[in-house]
XYZ file of C-alpha atoms in Angstrom:
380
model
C -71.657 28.486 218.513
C -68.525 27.790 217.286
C -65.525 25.734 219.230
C -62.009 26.899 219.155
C -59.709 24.395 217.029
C -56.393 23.317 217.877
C -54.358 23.920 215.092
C -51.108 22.804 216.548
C -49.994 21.196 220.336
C -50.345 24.027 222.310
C -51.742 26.402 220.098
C -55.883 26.730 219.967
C -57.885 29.013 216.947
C -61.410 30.875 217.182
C -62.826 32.450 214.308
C -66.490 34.456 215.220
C -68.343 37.440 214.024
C -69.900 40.024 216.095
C -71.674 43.281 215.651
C -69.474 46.390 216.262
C -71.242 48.758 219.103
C -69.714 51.620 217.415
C -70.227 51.154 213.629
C -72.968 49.058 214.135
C -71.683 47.038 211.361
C -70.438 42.705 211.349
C -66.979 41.852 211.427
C -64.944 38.793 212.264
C -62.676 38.103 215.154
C -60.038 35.750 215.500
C -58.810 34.457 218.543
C -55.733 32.405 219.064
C -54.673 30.881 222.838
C -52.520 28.163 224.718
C -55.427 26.297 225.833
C -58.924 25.703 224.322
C -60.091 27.225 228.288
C -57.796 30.041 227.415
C -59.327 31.000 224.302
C -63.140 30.540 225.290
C -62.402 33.582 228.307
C -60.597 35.422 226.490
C -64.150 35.123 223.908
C -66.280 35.897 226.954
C -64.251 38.931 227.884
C -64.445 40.151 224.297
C -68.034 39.824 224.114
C -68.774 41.067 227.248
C -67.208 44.889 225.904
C -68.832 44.469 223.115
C -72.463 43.896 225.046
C -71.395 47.099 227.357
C -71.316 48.997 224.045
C -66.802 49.438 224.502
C -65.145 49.829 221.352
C -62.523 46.508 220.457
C -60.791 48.151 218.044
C -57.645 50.111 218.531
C -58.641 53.601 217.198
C -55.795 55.643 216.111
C -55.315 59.226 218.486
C -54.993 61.473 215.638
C -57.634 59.785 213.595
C -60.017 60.406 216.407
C -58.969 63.565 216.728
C -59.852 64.441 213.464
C -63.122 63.116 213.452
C -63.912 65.018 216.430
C -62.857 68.277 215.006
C -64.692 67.530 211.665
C -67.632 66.698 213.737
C -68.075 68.779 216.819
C -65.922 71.633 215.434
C -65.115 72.934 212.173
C -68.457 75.103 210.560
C -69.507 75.796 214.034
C -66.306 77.626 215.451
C -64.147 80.484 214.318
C -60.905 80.016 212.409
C -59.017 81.509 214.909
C -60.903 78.509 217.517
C -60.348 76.300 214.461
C -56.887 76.778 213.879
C -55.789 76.445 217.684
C -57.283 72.717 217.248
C -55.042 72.293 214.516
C -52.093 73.256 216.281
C -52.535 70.835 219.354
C -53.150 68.373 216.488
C -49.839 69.235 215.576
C -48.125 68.817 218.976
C -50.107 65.780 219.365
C -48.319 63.996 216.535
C -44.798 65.401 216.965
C -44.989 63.885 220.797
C -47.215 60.450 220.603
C -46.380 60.300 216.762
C -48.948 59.074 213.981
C -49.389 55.577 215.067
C -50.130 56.205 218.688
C -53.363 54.708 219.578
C -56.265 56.460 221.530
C -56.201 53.774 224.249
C -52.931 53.532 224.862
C -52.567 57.212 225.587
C -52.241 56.783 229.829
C -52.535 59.281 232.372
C -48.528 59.102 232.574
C -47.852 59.429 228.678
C -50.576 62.295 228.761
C -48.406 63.872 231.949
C -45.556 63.461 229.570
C -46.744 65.661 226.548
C -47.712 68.743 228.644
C -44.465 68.023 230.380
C -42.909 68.107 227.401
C -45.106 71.325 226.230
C -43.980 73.633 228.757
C -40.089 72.908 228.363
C -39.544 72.580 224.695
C -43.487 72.229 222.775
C -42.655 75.343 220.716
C -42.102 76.007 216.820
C -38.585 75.975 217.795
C -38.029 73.532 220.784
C -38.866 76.500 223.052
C -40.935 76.263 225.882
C -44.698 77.015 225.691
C -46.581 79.318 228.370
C -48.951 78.213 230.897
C -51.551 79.843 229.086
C -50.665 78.151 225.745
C -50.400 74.551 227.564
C -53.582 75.661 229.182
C -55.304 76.029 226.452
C -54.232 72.716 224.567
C -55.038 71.134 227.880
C -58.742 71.765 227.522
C -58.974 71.077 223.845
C -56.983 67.181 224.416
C -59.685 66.633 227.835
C -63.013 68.084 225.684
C -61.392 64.873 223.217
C -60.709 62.379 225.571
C -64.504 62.649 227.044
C -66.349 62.652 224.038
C -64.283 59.200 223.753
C -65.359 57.909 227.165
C -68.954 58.937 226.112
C -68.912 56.947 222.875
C -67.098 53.744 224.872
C -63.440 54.071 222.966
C -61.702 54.587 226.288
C -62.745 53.768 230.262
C -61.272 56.983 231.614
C -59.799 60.404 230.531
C -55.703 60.637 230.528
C -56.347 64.117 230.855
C -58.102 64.058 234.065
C -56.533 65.944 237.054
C -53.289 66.404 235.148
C -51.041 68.827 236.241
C -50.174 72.321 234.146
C -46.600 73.043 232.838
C -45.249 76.110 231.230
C -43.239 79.533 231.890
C -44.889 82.293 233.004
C -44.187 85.159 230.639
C -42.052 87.894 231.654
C -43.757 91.588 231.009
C -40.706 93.862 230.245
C -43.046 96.274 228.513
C -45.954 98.826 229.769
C -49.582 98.013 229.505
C -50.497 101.665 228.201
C -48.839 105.104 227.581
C -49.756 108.027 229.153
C -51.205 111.891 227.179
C -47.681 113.336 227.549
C -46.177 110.115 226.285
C -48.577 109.571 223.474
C -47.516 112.828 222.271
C -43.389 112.317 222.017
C -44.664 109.042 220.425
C -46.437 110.553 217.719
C -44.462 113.009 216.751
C -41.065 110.716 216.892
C -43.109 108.570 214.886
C -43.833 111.271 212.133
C -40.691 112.068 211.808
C -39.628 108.324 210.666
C -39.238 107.863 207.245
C -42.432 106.679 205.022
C -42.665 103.255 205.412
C -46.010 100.863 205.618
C -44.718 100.142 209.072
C -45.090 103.952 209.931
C -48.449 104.054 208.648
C -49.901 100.821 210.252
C -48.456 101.872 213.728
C -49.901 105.692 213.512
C -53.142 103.542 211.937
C -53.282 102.020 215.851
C -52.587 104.781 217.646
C -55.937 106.998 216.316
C -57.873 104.041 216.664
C -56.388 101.663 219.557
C -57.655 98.574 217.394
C -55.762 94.696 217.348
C -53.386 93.982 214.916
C -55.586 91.531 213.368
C -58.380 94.243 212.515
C -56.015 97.056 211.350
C -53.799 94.272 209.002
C -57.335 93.059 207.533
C -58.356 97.350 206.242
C -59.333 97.786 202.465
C -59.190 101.228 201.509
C -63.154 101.033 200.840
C -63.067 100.800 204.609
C -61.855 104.416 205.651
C -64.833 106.943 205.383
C -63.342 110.412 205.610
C -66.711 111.937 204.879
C -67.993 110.710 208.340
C -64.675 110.457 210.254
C -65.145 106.375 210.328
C -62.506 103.811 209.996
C -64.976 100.414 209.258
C -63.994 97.421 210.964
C -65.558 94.030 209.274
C -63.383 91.479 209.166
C -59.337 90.216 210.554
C -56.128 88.715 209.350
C -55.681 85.380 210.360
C -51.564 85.398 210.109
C -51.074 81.222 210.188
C -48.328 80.009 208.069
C -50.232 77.349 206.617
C -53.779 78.576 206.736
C -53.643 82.824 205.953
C -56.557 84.839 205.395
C -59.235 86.905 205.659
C -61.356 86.057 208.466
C -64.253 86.838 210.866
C -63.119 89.499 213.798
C -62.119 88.042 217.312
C -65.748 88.381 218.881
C -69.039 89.908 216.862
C -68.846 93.060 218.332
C -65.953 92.797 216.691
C -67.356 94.253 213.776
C -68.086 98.315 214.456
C -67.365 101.802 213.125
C -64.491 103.316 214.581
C -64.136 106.828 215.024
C -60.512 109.010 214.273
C -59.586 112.553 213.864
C -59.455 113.569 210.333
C -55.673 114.228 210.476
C -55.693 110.148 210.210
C -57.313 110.294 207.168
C -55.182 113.113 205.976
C -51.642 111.182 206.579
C -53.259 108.149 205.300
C -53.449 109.811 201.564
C -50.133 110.508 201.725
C -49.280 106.564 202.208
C -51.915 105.734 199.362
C -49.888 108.192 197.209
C -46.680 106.209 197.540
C -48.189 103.062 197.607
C -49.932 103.648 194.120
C -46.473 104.339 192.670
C -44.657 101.703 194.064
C -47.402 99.843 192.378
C -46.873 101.067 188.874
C -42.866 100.390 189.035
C -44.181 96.879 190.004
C -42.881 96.965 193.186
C -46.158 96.052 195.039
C -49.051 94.232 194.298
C -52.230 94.416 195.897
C -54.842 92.077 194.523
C -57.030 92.529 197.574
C -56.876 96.624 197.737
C -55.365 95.831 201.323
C -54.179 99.597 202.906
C -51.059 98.158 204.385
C -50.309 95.096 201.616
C -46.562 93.582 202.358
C -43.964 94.607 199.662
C -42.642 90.771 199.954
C -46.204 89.388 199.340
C -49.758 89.688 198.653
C -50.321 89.716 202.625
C -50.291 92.481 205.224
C -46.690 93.091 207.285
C -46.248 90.885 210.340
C -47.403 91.438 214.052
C -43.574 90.964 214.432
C -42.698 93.610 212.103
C -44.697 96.340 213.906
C -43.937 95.582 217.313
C -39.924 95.840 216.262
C -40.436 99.103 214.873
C -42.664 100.470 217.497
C -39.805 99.106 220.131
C -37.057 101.443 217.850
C -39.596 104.268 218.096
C -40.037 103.808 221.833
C -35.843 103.974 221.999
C -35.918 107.117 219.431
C -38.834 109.341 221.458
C -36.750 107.893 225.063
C -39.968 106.164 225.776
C -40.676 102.715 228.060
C -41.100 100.138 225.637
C -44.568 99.065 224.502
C -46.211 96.782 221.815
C -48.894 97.599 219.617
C -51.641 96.317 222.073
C -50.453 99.196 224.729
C -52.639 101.623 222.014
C -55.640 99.606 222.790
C -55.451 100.495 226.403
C -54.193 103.980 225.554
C -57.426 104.657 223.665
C -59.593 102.776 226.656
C -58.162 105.141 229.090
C -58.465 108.107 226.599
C -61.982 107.799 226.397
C -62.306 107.307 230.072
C -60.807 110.767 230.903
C -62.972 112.296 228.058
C -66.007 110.838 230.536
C -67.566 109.077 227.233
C -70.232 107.408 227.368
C -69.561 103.754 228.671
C -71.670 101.886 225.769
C -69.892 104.420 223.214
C -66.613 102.970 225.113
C -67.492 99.270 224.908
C -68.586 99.993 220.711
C -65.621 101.778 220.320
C -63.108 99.162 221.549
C -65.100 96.079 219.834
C -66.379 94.509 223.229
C -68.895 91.979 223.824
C -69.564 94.165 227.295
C -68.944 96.896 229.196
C -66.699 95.635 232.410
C -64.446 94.384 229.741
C -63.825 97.402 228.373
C -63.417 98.832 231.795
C -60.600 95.771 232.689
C -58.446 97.364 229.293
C -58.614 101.022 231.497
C -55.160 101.393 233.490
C -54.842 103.113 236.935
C -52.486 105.961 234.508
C -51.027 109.340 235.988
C -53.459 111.100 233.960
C -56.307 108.875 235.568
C -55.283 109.488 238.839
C -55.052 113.266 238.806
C -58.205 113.564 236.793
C -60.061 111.828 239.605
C -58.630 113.176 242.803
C -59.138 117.002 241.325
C -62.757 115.763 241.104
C -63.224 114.304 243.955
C -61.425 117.081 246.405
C -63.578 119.911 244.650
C -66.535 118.103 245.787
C -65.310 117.115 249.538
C -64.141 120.694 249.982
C -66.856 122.061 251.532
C -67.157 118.930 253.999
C -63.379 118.055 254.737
C-alpha cells in the first residue's frame, strides 16, 4: 500500500487508485495534508464511501438532471410531462446556475429556489402559483431520491420543504348558462370573419381544450356523420412546438356538433383558401385555424382576448375558452345523456371526472327541483 510523501515541511502527498462504486471503472486519487496522520484519515474516510458504495465525485446538478430525464423519462412520458421537466431544468439553472453541484444543493439553498419560485420564478420575474411550484417541487424530490438511491447524496434537499406561490385570483366564471350561451353566440356571429371567430364558435359546439381544437386538419371534420375527429394536440412551447399526443388517451374520440358547425365552418375555409392564393397564408399542415403570422395555429392568448371583448360586446361575465368545456358538460347533463356518452364526449379517462366539470348552473337547479317536486307531490 502506498505511504504518503512529504513533498515539502508541512505539506504531505498520496497518490492511489480505487474502483469507482458508480462507474465501476479505476481512477486515481490524490491526496495532499499537513501531516502524514492527516493524510492517511483523510484516505480511510475516502475509502470507507467508496466501500459503502457513495459517490466521491462532485456530480454536476444539471448534469444529473439530465441523465435522469434521458433515463427515467423521455420515450416513456408525454411531451406535455416531458416538456414540464424541461422547464424546472430551466429554473434550476437560472437559480443554482450551471456549475452548481448535486451535493452541495442543501435543504436551505433548496428552500431558497422555491422561495425564489413563488415571488419572481416566472418568464418575466413574476411570481409562479402554488400549483406551478407544486409541481416543480415533485419533479426536483422524484431527482433528488433517485440520487440517494444510487449513493450521490445522503439525504434529499427536497424533503419536508415548504410550498411558495400566489394563489390565483378567479375573476372569471367557470361556465355560462342556456340563456347566456345564446347572446354569446349570436354576438359572436355578428363579429367580423376572423380565424379567431371561427376557433372560438369551433369550442363552443364542441366544449373541447384549446390544445385539441388548435391541433384540427380539415380531414378531421366529417359532415357526413356530424363528427368533429379528435386525434392529436398542439403543444404551444416556444422552443419545442408541435403536433403532439392529446392530454390523456381518451383523449382521442369523435366528437359530435350540430351541422350548422359544419355549415359556418365552409364559410371560413372559403376565405382561408383565398387568402392563400394572394399568399397571405400558408398552411403546409392543412391546419383549419393556421396563424396568418406563421405556419402554427393562433395563441391560447389570442382567443381568450377576443372571447373577453365578446363577453364585453354580448354584456356577458367574463369567461375563457375552458368555461365551453363546462358549458357542454352541463349541457349534456340537462339533456339526461347517457353518462359514458358524457365521459366519451368530453375526452375523460372516467366518469366522476366528467361529473367534477358539471356546475351547480341556474338551468341545473331548476331542471332538478321541477323533477323532484312532481314526484314528492303526491307525498308532501
Amino acid at each position: 500500500m502506498a505511504e504518503p510523501k512529504m513533498i515539502e515541511k508541512g505539506k504531505w502527498r498520496l497518490r492511489f487508485k480505487y474502483k469507482d462504486p458508480i462507474t465501476n471503472m479505476w481512477e486515481s486519487k490524490m491526496i495532499t495534508g499537513p501531516t502524514k496522520k492527516a493524510v492517511n484519515e483523510e484516505r480511510i474516510e475516502f475509502l470507507s464511501k467508496v466501500s459503502r458504495g457513495e459517490s466521491v465525485k462532485q456530480t454536476n446538478l444539471l448534469d444529473f438532471f439530465d441523465e435522469y430525464v434521458d433515463t427515467f423519462k423521455r420515450g416513456k412520458v408525454s411531451n406535455r410531462t416531458l416538456r414540464r421537466y424541461l422547464l424546472t431544468r430551466k429554473n434550476l439553472e437560472k437559480f443554482f446556475g450551471s456549475e452548481q453541484t448535486l451535493l452541495g444543493v442543501t435543504k436551505l439553498s433548496y428552500q431558497k429556489f422555491l422561495n425564489w419560485l413563488g415571488s419572481e420564478g416566472g418568464k418575466k420575474g413574476d411570481p409562479l402559483s402554488t400549483t406551478t411550484v407544486k409541481n416543480r417541487h415533485e419533479i426536483c424530490k422524484a431527482v433528488f431520491l433517485e440520487a440517494v438511491d444510487m449513493k450521490y447524496i445522503p439525504s434529499n434537499p427536497a424533503r419536508n420543504a415548504k410550498l411558495t406561490g400566489i394563489e390565483p385570483v378567479h375573476n372569471k366564471e367557470i361556465t355560462i348558462g342556456f340563456e347566456d350561451t345564446k347572446k354569446f353566440r349570436n354576438t359572436l356571429l355578428a363579429r367580423p370573419d376572423t380565424i379567431s371567430k371561427y376557433f372560438v364558435l369551433t369550442q363552443l359546439y364542441t366544449g373541447c381544450r384549446y390544445q385539441e381544437v388548435a391541433a384540427l386538419f380539415w380531414d378531421d371534420l366529417d359532415e357526413s356523420h356530424g363528427i368533429v375527429h379528435i386525434q392529436r394536440a398542439y403543444q404551444n412551447d416556444e422552443e419545442d412546438r408541435g403536433l403532439g399526443d392529446t392530454k390523456t388517451p381518451s383523449g382521442i374520440r369523435d366528437v359530435d356538433v350540430p351541422y350548422s358547425l359544419f355549415m359556418e365552418l365552409k364559410k371560413f375555409k372559403k376565405i382561408q383558401n383565398e387568402r392563400i392564393i394572394l399568399g397571405k397564408v400558408k398552411n403546409p399542415r392543412n391546419l383549419v385555424f393556421v396563424n396568418e403570422q406563421n405556419t402554427w395555429p393562433i395563441t391560447n392568448d389570442a382567443v381568450n382576448d377576443y372571447i373577453k371583448e365578446t363577453c364585453k360586446l354580448a354584456g356577458l361575465p367574463r369567461i375563457t375558452s375552458h368555461a365551453f368545456r363546462h358549458a357542454r358538460a352541463d349541457a349534456m347533463i340537462l339533456a339526461e345523456a347517457d353518462p359514458i356518452y358524457i365521459k366519451n364526449q368530453l375526452g375523460h379517462k372516467n366518469i366522476s371526472q366528467s361529473y367534477e366539470y358539471a356546475s351547480a348552473t341556474k338551468d341545473n337547479r331548476n331542471k332538478n327541483k321541477k323533477k323532484v317536486f312532481d314526484y314528492l307531490k303526491d307525498i308532501l
